[in-house]
Amino acid sequence: MQVSIACTEQNLRSRSSEDRLCGPRPGPGGGNGGPAGGGHGNPPGGGGPGPKSRAASVLRPPAPAGALRESTGRGTGMKYRNLGKSGLRVSCLGLGTWVTFGSQISDETAEAVLTVAYEHGVNLFDTAEVYAAGKAERTLGNILKNKGWRRSSYVITTKIFWGGQAETERGLSRKHIIEGLQGSLERLQLGYVDIIFANRSDSNSPMEEIVRAMTYVINQGLALYWGTSRWGAAEIMEAYSMARQFNLIPPVCEQAEQHLFQREKVEMQLPELYHKIGSQPPHPSFSALASPSPRSLSSHPILFLLGVGSVTWSPLTSLITSKYEGRVPDTCRATIKGYQWLKDKVQSEEGKKQQAKVMDLLPIAHQLGCTVAQLAIAWCLRSEGVSSVLLGVSSAEQLIEHLGALQVLGQLTPQTVMEIDGLLGNKPHSKK
């Protein structure tokens, strides 16, 4: 892959305020990352430090490798982390709307779930244009409007790829990224989303077109950041390279599946990108930035300014049948029309083997005084570089149980993690 990074000390000083969002600015308590001012749907305002202060942030040493600047919310016990190497602070447990909002649960239940989440410190709410054919976004938007919470107090993410039946209503063309996001904003009744995700890679759209379109919607105030979902490491690197080559805005995080039996991407591939792109120490000179070779990527000083974090989903996929003695209950999402593939997956031979291993974790859960679900969520949170784990729940009671994983996280000692790895027998190892 040809990589060219055209950055000099001068154009670093003249980068736009939107581009500045992609660089870390460590300080006491971390950054906010949200727009100034409140009000439902108000677009983000301008402002920010001048060129001199931006240049100063460039020369500031990076945080220690792998460090997620974590803080605990007052009164809620929720933990907050930076989204990748950006300054945006997100709750380490977020709420997803896949399957549930606009489909599996009623609007009243959805409002109860969202209210409990917000009151317990959850500030990250994730949806997508494809969820329930747009109904999930509409339900979320109605609830947010009814609650009247300050827009600056929560983070909304949506994903763009599958928007409709027409050929031009799907994919990552400039046309669909812009029009798809405008459609999402209309359903959400918002002026902007905090993060727009590309909901898979698109071989039909040139990478430059994708990155330019994402930069455009951010510059237009329709989004504050952009990220990728289910992209490969090489594709993420290409997006970063394209952004730096043309002075555009790179993605801040990858949204990836993670659970007890889906580990390699989050534990091996993404941390490698996090360090390679995000944690390299600055070079004493900027003169060598003109045209690095692909092999010298990890040693380039500009790369320490970036960093791909991860937001993960489906932490409990492997536990669908574990507490139901091997059967799939009628209330499970695997029984919903259109999700037969999920039921087949958990009832397959491989699925049954996974369930047996999950049952082996019961003694550890009992020892820690928690449920297997809480243990599985805490296990996901302990992964390096994970900014937030998205929860999918069908009731407020289930959400409260899952939020209990925060208390379990502090009990996951290295010895306990090693014991879990031994029972699972699937810890990924470097291929080097």
Short mmCIF file of C-alpha atoms in Angstrom, two decimals:
data_model
loop_
_atom_site.label_atom_id
_atom_site.label_comp_id
_atom_site.label_asym_id
_atom_site.label_seq_id
_atom_site.Cartn_x
_atom_site.Cartn_y
_atom_site.Cartn_z
CA MET A 1 0.00 0.00 0.00
CA GLN A 2 1.45 3.34 -1.08
CA VAL A 3 1.52 5.76 1.80
CA SER A 4 2.30 9.46 1.57
CA ILE A 5 1.95 11.90 4.43
CA ALA A 6 2.27 15.52 3.39
CA CYS A 7 2.54 17.28 6.74
CA THR A 8 4.97 19.98 7.77
CA GLU A 9 5.31 22.01 10.92
CA GLN A 10 3.64 24.89 9.13
CA ASN A 11 0.52 23.03 8.00
CA LEU A 12 0.26 21.43 11.42
CA ARG A 13 -0.12 24.95 12.82
CA SER A 14 -2.72 25.82 10.21
CA ARG A 15 -4.89 22.73 10.54
CA SER A 16 -8.61 23.43 10.78
CA SER A 17 -10.43 23.17 14.10
CA GLU A 18 -12.20 20.03 12.88
CA ASP A 19 -8.90 18.35 12.07
CA ARG A 20 -7.59 19.37 15.48
CA LEU A 21 -10.25 17.17 17.07
CA CYS A 22 -8.33 14.10 15.99
CA GLY A 23 -5.26 14.89 18.10
CA PRO A 24 -5.00 14.18 21.83
CA ARG A 25 -4.88 17.10 24.23
CA PRO A 26 -4.20 15.48 27.60
CA GLY A 27 -4.89 17.54 30.66
CA PRO A 28 -6.40 17.26 34.10
CA GLY A 29 -9.56 15.20 33.88
CA GLY A 30 -9.42 14.84 30.11
CA GLY A 31 -11.37 16.73 27.45
CA ASN A 32 -15.10 17.06 26.93
CA GLY A 33 -15.32 16.79 23.19
CA GLY A 34 -18.96 17.90 23.07
CA PRO A 35 -20.25 21.13 21.62
CA ALA A 36 -20.70 24.19 23.74
CA GLY A 37 -24.23 25.07 24.73
CA GLY A 38 -27.30 22.93 25.16
CA GLY A 39 -30.64 22.52 23.45
CA HIS A 40 -31.98 19.57 21.55
CA GLY A 41 -30.48 19.41 18.08
CA ASN A 42 -28.38 22.56 18.23
CA PRO A 43 -25.45 22.31 15.81
CA PRO A 44 -21.96 22.52 17.27
CA GLY A 45 -20.42 25.94 17.54
CA GLY A 46 -16.98 27.06 16.57
CA GLY A 47 -14.23 28.27 18.78
CA GLY A 48 -11.20 26.60 20.17
CA PRO A 49 -7.59 27.47 20.84
CA GLY A 50 -5.63 29.60 18.42
CA PRO A 51 -2.79 28.42 16.20
CA LYS A 52 -0.12 28.85 18.87
CA SER A 53 -1.93 26.65 21.40
CA ARG A 54 -2.61 24.05 18.70
CA ALA A 55 1.07 23.93 17.84
CA ALA A 56 1.87 23.50 21.51
CA SER A 57 -0.40 20.45 21.70
CA VAL A 58 1.49 18.92 18.80
CA LEU A 59 4.74 18.98 20.73
CA ARG A 60 3.25 17.66 23.97
CA PRO A 61 4.43 14.11 24.81
CA PRO A 62 1.79 11.43 24.33
CA ALA A 63 0.12 9.53 27.14
CA PRO A 64 1.78 6.26 28.19
CA ALA A 65 1.27 3.45 25.70
CA GLY A 66 -2.12 1.82 26.08
CA ALA A 67 -3.27 4.27 28.74
CA LEU A 68 -6.97 5.06 28.72
CA ARG A 69 -7.48 8.18 30.81
CA GLU A 70 -10.28 6.91 33.03
CA SER A 71 -12.38 8.82 35.54
CA THR A 72 -15.43 7.97 37.63
CA GLY A 73 -18.66 9.98 37.48
CA ARG A 74 -19.93 11.69 40.61
CA GLY A 75 -22.90 9.94 42.14
CA THR A 76 -23.22 7.25 39.44
CA GLY A 77 -20.00 5.25 39.64
CA MET A 78 -19.87 5.20 35.82
CA LYS A 79 -16.38 5.20 34.37
CA TYR A 80 -15.44 7.45 31.46
CA ARG A 81 -12.68 6.99 28.91
CA ASN A 82 -11.41 8.89 25.91
CA LEU A 83 -12.75 7.77 22.57
CA GLY A 84 -9.52 6.49 21.07
CA LYS A 85 -7.01 9.32 21.10
CA SER A 86 -9.66 12.01 20.71
CA GLY A 87 -10.69 14.28 23.56
CA LEU A 88 -14.27 12.99 23.59
CA ARG A 89 -15.18 11.39 26.92
CA VAL A 90 -17.60 8.47 26.68
CA SER A 91 -19.03 6.16 29.30
CA CYS A 92 -17.26 2.81 29.27
CA LEU A 93 -20.70 1.20 28.98
CA GLY A 94 -22.92 2.50 26.20
CA LEU A 95 -26.46 1.64 25.10
CA GLY A 96 -27.11 0.10 21.70
CA THR A 97 -30.47 0.05 19.91
CA TRP A 98 -29.95 -2.87 17.53
CA VAL A 99 -32.98 -5.23 17.48
CA THR A 100 -34.58 -3.57 20.52
CA PHE A 101 -35.63 0.00 19.71
CA GLY A 102 -38.46 0.18 17.18
CA SER A 103 -38.69 -3.60 17.04
CA GLN A 104 -38.36 -5.97 19.99
CA ILE A 105 -39.52 -3.61 22.74
CA SER A 106 -42.26 -1.00 23.00
CA ASP A 107 -41.53 2.71 22.86
CA GLU A 108 -42.48 2.97 26.55
CA THR A 109 -39.97 0.30 27.49
CA ALA A 110 -37.35 1.96 25.30
CA GLU A 111 -37.87 5.25 27.14
CA ALA A 112 -37.58 3.50 30.51
CA VAL A 113 -34.33 1.83 29.42
CA LEU A 114 -32.85 5.08 28.08
CA THR A 115 -33.85 6.95 31.24
CA VAL A 116 -32.23 4.39 33.54
CA ALA A 117 -29.09 4.43 31.38
CA TYR A 118 -28.82 8.23 31.47
CA GLU A 119 -29.49 8.43 35.20
CA HIS A 120 -26.74 5.85 35.82
CA GLY A 121 -24.17 7.88 33.90
CA VAL A 122 -24.37 6.28 30.46
CA ASN A 123 -23.75 9.04 27.92
CA LEU A 124 -23.18 7.01 24.72
CA PHE A 125 -26.22 5.96 22.68
CA ASP A 126 -25.67 4.06 19.45
CA THR A 127 -28.02 3.48 16.53
CA ALA A 128 -27.95 3.08 12.72
CA GLU A 129 -30.01 4.00 9.70
CA VAL A 130 -30.65 0.31 9.01
CA TYR A 131 -31.94 -0.61 12.50
CA ALA A 132 -35.64 -1.50 12.17
CA ALA A 133 -35.60 0.30 8.80
CA GLY A 134 -35.09 3.67 10.50
CA LYS A 135 -37.58 3.11 13.34
CA ALA A 136 -34.80 2.77 15.92
CA GLU A 137 -33.50 6.25 15.10
CA ARG A 138 -37.01 7.67 15.15
CA THR A 139 -37.76 6.10 18.55
CA LEU A 140 -34.47 7.35 20.01
CA GLY A 141 -35.10 10.83 18.64
CA ASN A 142 -38.61 11.00 20.10
CA ILE A 143 -37.38 9.96 23.53
CA LEU A 144 -34.54 12.49 23.53
CA LYS A 145 -36.95 15.24 22.53
CA ASN A 146 -39.41 14.28 25.26
CA LYS A 147 -36.74 14.06 27.96
CA GLY A 148 -35.29 17.47 27.17
CA TRP A 149 -31.78 16.56 28.34
CA ARG A 150 -29.01 19.01 27.47
CA ARG A 151 -27.63 18.07 24.07
CA SER A 152 -24.11 18.64 25.36
CA SER A 153 -24.58 15.95 28.05
CA TYR A 154 -24.79 12.88 25.80
CA VAL A 155 -23.17 11.34 22.73
CA ILE A 156 -25.19 10.05 19.78
CA THR A 157 -23.66 7.77 17.18
CA THR A 158 -25.24 6.43 14.03
CA LYS A 159 -24.02 4.20 11.23
CA ILE A 160 -24.36 4.68 7.49
CA PHE A 161 -24.35 2.04 4.75
CA TRP A 162 -27.77 0.39 4.26
CA GLY A 163 -30.31 3.16 3.84
CA GLY A 164 -32.87 1.93 1.33
CA GLN A 165 -33.63 -0.28 -1.64
CA ALA A 166 -32.33 1.98 -4.41
CA GLU A 167 -28.79 1.48 -5.65
CA THR A 168 -27.91 5.02 -4.54
CA GLU A 169 -29.34 4.50 -1.04
CA ARG A 170 -26.62 2.19 0.18
CA GLY A 171 -22.86 2.09 0.32
CA LEU A 172 -20.29 4.75 1.14
CA SER A 173 -20.50 7.02 -1.87
CA ARG A 174 -20.30 10.73 -1.15
CA LYS A 175 -23.96 10.94 -2.13
CA HIS A 176 -25.16 8.34 0.36
CA ILE A 177 -22.90 9.44 3.23
CA ILE A 178 -24.31 12.97 3.01
CA GLU A 179 -27.93 12.09 2.20
CA GLY A 180 -27.96 9.10 4.55
CA LEU A 181 -26.73 11.23 7.44
CA GLN A 182 -29.28 13.93 6.63
CA GLY A 183 -32.00 11.26 6.77
CA SER A 184 -30.71 10.01 10.12
CA LEU A 185 -30.68 13.52 11.55
CA GLU A 186 -34.27 14.05 10.43
CA ARG A 187 -35.39 10.84 12.17
CA LEU A 188 -33.35 11.65 15.27
CA GLN A 189 -34.61 15.24 15.27
CA LEU A 190 -31.07 16.42 15.86
CA GLY A 191 -28.91 19.05 14.25
CA TYR A 192 -25.85 16.81 14.40
CA VAL A 193 -24.58 13.45 15.62
CA ASP A 194 -21.41 13.17 17.65
CA ILE A 195 -20.02 10.26 15.62
CA ILE A 196 -20.94 8.93 12.20
CA PHE A 197 -19.73 5.39 11.51
CA ALA A 198 -19.14 3.80 8.13
CA ASN A 199 -21.10 0.60 8.81
CA ARG A 200 -18.76 -1.65 6.81
CA SER A 201 -16.15 -1.08 4.13
CA ASP A 202 -17.23 -0.47 0.54
CA SER A 203 -15.10 -1.80 -2.30
CA ASN A 204 -17.23 0.17 -4.78
CA SER A 205 -16.29 3.54 -3.29
CA PRO A 206 -12.73 4.93 -3.49
CA MET A 207 -11.18 5.53 -0.07
CA GLU A 208 -10.42 9.13 -0.93
CA GLU A 209 -14.11 9.74 -1.68
CA ILE A 210 -15.13 8.20 1.66
CA VAL A 211 -12.64 10.23 3.70
CA ARG A 212 -13.48 13.45 1.84
CA ALA A 213 -17.22 12.89 2.40
CA MET A 214 -16.70 12.23 6.10
CA THR A 215 -14.54 15.36 6.36
CA TYR A 216 -17.27 17.33 4.57
CA VAL A 217 -20.10 16.32 6.96
CA ILE A 218 -17.87 17.22 9.91
CA ASN A 219 -16.93 20.59 8.41
CA GLN A 220 -20.63 21.23 7.76
CA GLY A 221 -21.46 20.64 11.43
CA LEU A 222 -23.52 17.50 10.75
CA ALA A 223 -21.13 15.33 12.80
CA LEU A 224 -18.22 15.91 15.17
CA TYR A 225 -16.18 12.76 14.53
CA TRP A 226 -16.28 9.77 12.23
CA GLY A 227 -15.37 6.16 12.72
CA THR A 228 -15.40 2.78 11.05
CA SER A 229 -17.39 -0.36 11.80
CA ARG A 230 -16.31 -3.87 10.83
CA TRP A 231 -13.36 -2.58 8.80
CA GLY A 232 -10.11 -4.47 8.43
CA ALA A 233 -6.84 -3.13 9.83
CA ALA A 234 -5.46 -2.46 6.34
CA GLU A 235 -8.57 -0.46 5.41
CA ILE A 236 -8.31 1.65 8.57
CA MET A 237 -4.63 2.33 7.84
CA GLU A 238 -5.55 3.33 4.29
CA ALA A 239 -8.13 5.80 5.61
CA TYR A 240 -5.53 7.34 7.95
CA SER A 241 -3.01 7.54 5.14
CA MET A 242 -5.55 9.19 2.83
CA ALA A 243 -6.52 11.69 5.53
CA ARG A 244 -2.94 12.71 6.17
CA GLN A 245 -2.02 12.83 2.50
CA PHE A 246 -4.80 15.30 1.67
CA ASN A 247 -5.04 17.04 5.08
CA LEU A 248 -8.46 15.51 5.79
CA ILE A 249 -9.99 14.16 9.01
CA PRO A 250 -9.19 10.52 9.92
CA PRO A 251 -11.48 8.14 11.83
CA VAL A 252 -11.19 8.13 15.63
CA CYS A 253 -12.32 4.58 16.37
CA GLU A 254 -13.46 1.24 15.03
CA GLN A 255 -16.71 -0.41 16.13
CA ALA A 256 -16.10 -4.15 16.38
CA GLU A 257 -17.76 -7.30 17.67
CA GLN A 258 -16.25 -8.58 20.90
CA HIS A 259 -17.23 -11.36 23.26
CA LEU A 260 -15.70 -14.39 24.95
CA PHE A 261 -15.34 -16.19 21.62
CA GLN A 262 -14.60 -13.24 19.33
CA ARG A 263 -11.26 -11.89 20.47
CA GLU A 264 -8.51 -11.51 17.90
CA LYS A 265 -9.51 -8.21 16.29
CA VAL A 266 -10.02 -6.32 19.55
CA GLU A 267 -7.14 -7.93 21.43
CA MET A 268 -4.54 -8.11 18.66
CA GLN A 269 -5.30 -6.04 15.56
CA LEU A 270 -6.77 -2.88 17.07
CA PRO A 271 -4.20 -2.45 19.88
CA GLU A 272 -1.48 -2.74 17.24
CA LEU A 273 -3.10 0.11 15.31
CA TYR A 274 -3.62 2.05 18.54
CA HIS A 275 0.11 1.92 19.26
CA LYS A 276 1.39 2.15 15.69
CA ILE A 277 -0.76 5.15 14.87
CA GLY A 278 -1.31 6.68 18.23
CA SER A 279 1.50 6.28 20.72
CA GLN A 280 4.79 6.94 18.97
CA PRO A 281 6.98 9.58 20.62
CA PRO A 282 7.54 12.82 18.74
CA HIS A 283 10.65 13.17 16.64
CA PRO A 284 12.89 16.18 17.37
CA SER A 285 12.52 17.30 13.77
CA PHE A 286 9.52 17.60 11.45
CA SER A 287 11.67 17.65 8.34
CA ALA A 288 11.33 13.93 7.61
CA LEU A 289 7.54 14.05 7.26
CA ALA A 290 7.44 14.64 3.54
CA SER A 291 7.20 11.12 2.11
CA PRO A 292 7.69 8.18 4.48
CA SER A 293 7.91 4.66 3.21
CA PRO A 294 5.21 2.20 4.32
CA ARG A 295 7.71 0.36 6.49
CA SER A 296 8.60 3.53 8.40
CA LEU A 297 5.00 4.34 9.37
CA SER A 298 5.41 3.36 13.01
CA SER A 299 8.44 5.61 13.50
CA HIS A 300 6.92 8.78 12.05
CA PRO A 301 6.35 11.56 14.59
CA ILE A 302 3.05 12.73 13.15
CA LEU A 303 1.54 9.31 13.83
CA PHE A 304 1.66 9.75 17.59
CA LEU A 305 -1.02 12.43 17.15
CA LEU A 306 -3.51 9.84 15.92
CA GLY A 307 -4.88 6.66 17.45
CA VAL A 308 -7.67 4.24 16.75
CA GLY A 309 -9.75 3.26 19.74
CA SER A 310 -12.59 0.75 19.75
CA VAL A 311 -16.26 0.67 20.65
CA THR A 312 -17.37 -2.96 20.91
CA TRP A 313 -20.75 -4.64 20.61
CA SER A 314 -22.48 -7.97 21.34
CA PRO A 315 -20.59 -8.76 24.57
CA LEU A 316 -23.18 -11.40 25.51
CA THR A 317 -23.73 -13.17 22.16
CA SER A 318 -22.15 -16.32 23.55
CA LEU A 319 -24.46 -16.34 26.59
CA ILE A 320 -27.82 -16.47 24.81
CA THR A 321 -28.67 -19.99 25.98
CA SER A 322 -26.34 -20.45 28.95
CA LYS A 323 -28.88 -19.41 31.59
CA TYR A 324 -31.75 -21.23 29.86
CA GLU A 325 -30.24 -24.72 30.03
CA GLY A 326 -29.41 -24.87 26.34
CA ARG A 327 -32.76 -23.71 24.93
CA VAL A 328 -33.51 -20.39 23.25
CA PRO A 329 -36.36 -18.64 25.14
CA ASP A 330 -39.26 -17.00 23.31
CA THR A 331 -38.19 -13.58 24.62
CA CYS A 332 -34.70 -13.88 23.14
CA ARG A 333 -33.75 -11.78 20.10
CA ALA A 334 -32.76 -14.99 18.33
CA THR A 335 -36.47 -15.84 18.00
CA ILE A 336 -37.37 -12.55 16.28
CA LYS A 337 -38.31 -12.72 12.61
CA GLY A 338 -35.23 -12.15 10.48
CA TYR A 339 -32.80 -13.38 13.15
CA GLN A 340 -33.05 -17.13 12.53
CA TRP A 341 -29.33 -17.01 11.68
CA LEU A 342 -28.60 -16.09 15.29
CA LYS A 343 -30.67 -18.99 16.62
CA ASP A 344 -28.93 -21.38 14.21
CA LYS A 345 -25.57 -20.07 15.34
CA VAL A 346 -26.11 -20.66 19.05
CA GLN A 347 -27.69 -24.07 18.45
CA SER A 348 -24.90 -25.28 16.15
CA GLU A 349 -22.24 -27.73 17.32
CA GLU A 350 -19.77 -24.88 17.74
CA GLY A 351 -22.38 -22.93 19.66
CA LYS A 352 -22.98 -25.84 22.02
CA LYS A 353 -19.24 -26.13 22.67
CA GLN A 354 -19.12 -22.45 23.51
CA GLN A 355 -22.05 -22.80 25.91
CA ALA A 356 -20.24 -25.61 27.70
CA LYS A 357 -17.23 -23.32 28.21
CA VAL A 358 -19.49 -20.54 29.45
CA MET A 359 -20.86 -22.91 32.09
CA ASP A 360 -17.25 -23.54 33.19
CA LEU A 361 -17.06 -19.85 34.10
CA LEU A 362 -19.85 -20.13 36.69
CA PRO A 363 -17.50 -20.94 39.60
CA ILE A 364 -15.44 -17.82 38.84
CA ALA A 365 -18.60 -15.71 38.67
CA HIS A 366 -19.80 -17.14 41.98
CA GLN A 367 -16.41 -16.45 43.54
CA LEU A 368 -16.62 -12.81 42.42
CA GLY A 369 -20.24 -12.54 43.55
CA CYS A 370 -21.60 -11.70 40.09
CA THR A 371 -23.53 -13.22 37.21
CA VAL A 372 -21.83 -14.74 34.17
CA ALA A 373 -23.24 -11.86 32.10
CA GLN A 374 -21.61 -9.29 34.39
CA LEU A 375 -18.36 -11.24 34.24
CA ALA A 376 -18.46 -11.36 30.43
CA ILE A 377 -19.07 -7.60 30.14
CA ALA A 378 -16.30 -6.77 32.63
CA TRP A 379 -14.00 -9.12 30.71
CA CYS A 380 -14.63 -7.07 27.55
CA LEU A 381 -13.97 -3.80 29.38
CA ARG A 382 -10.56 -4.95 30.53
CA SER A 383 -9.28 -5.11 26.92
CA GLU A 384 -6.62 -2.56 26.03
CA GLY A 385 -7.83 0.29 23.85
CA VAL A 386 -11.55 -0.38 24.38
CA SER A 387 -13.28 2.96 24.92
CA SER A 388 -16.80 1.64 25.44
CA VAL A 389 -18.80 -1.60 25.35
CA LEU A 390 -22.32 -1.30 23.91
CA LEU A 391 -25.09 -3.08 25.78
CA GLY A 392 -28.26 -4.36 24.17
CA VAL A 393 -31.10 -4.86 26.64
CA SER A 394 -34.86 -5.42 26.49
CA SER A 395 -35.76 -4.07 29.95
CA ALA A 396 -34.62 -1.57 32.55
CA GLU A 397 -34.04 -4.43 35.01
CA GLN A 398 -31.71 -6.18 32.59
CA LEU A 399 -29.78 -2.94 32.07
CA ILE A 400 -29.31 -2.45 35.80
CA GLU A 401 -27.93 -5.99 36.08
CA HIS A 402 -25.48 -5.39 33.24
CA LEU A 403 -24.33 -2.08 34.70
CA GLY A 404 -23.19 -4.12 37.70
CA ALA A 405 -20.26 -5.22 35.56
CA LEU A 406 -18.50 -2.01 36.62
CA GLN A 407 -18.07 -3.40 40.13
CA VAL A 408 -16.70 -6.66 38.71
CA LEU A 409 -14.11 -4.89 36.57
CA GLY A 410 -12.07 -3.90 39.61
CA GLN A 411 -11.95 -7.54 40.73
CA LEU A 412 -10.48 -8.89 37.49
CA THR A 413 -6.93 -9.45 38.65
CA PRO A 414 -4.30 -10.76 36.22
CA GLN A 415 -4.62 -14.14 37.90
CA THR A 416 -8.40 -14.21 37.34
CA VAL A 417 -7.97 -13.22 33.70
CA MET A 418 -5.41 -15.99 33.24
CA GLU A 419 -7.84 -18.48 34.78
CA ILE A 420 -10.57 -17.37 32.36
CA ASP A 421 -8.16 -17.64 29.42
CA GLY A 422 -7.27 -21.15 30.52
CA LEU A 423 -10.92 -22.23 30.58
CA LEU A 424 -11.72 -20.63 27.23
CA GLY A 425 -8.56 -21.90 25.54
CA ASN A 426 -8.77 -19.30 22.77
CA LYS A 427 -6.41 -16.51 23.73
CA PRO A 428 -5.01 -15.00 20.51
CA HIS A 429 -1.25 -14.82 20.10
CA SER A 430 0.93 -12.67 17.91
CA LYS A 431 1.86 -14.30 14.62
CA LYS A 432 5.28 -12.61 14.61
#
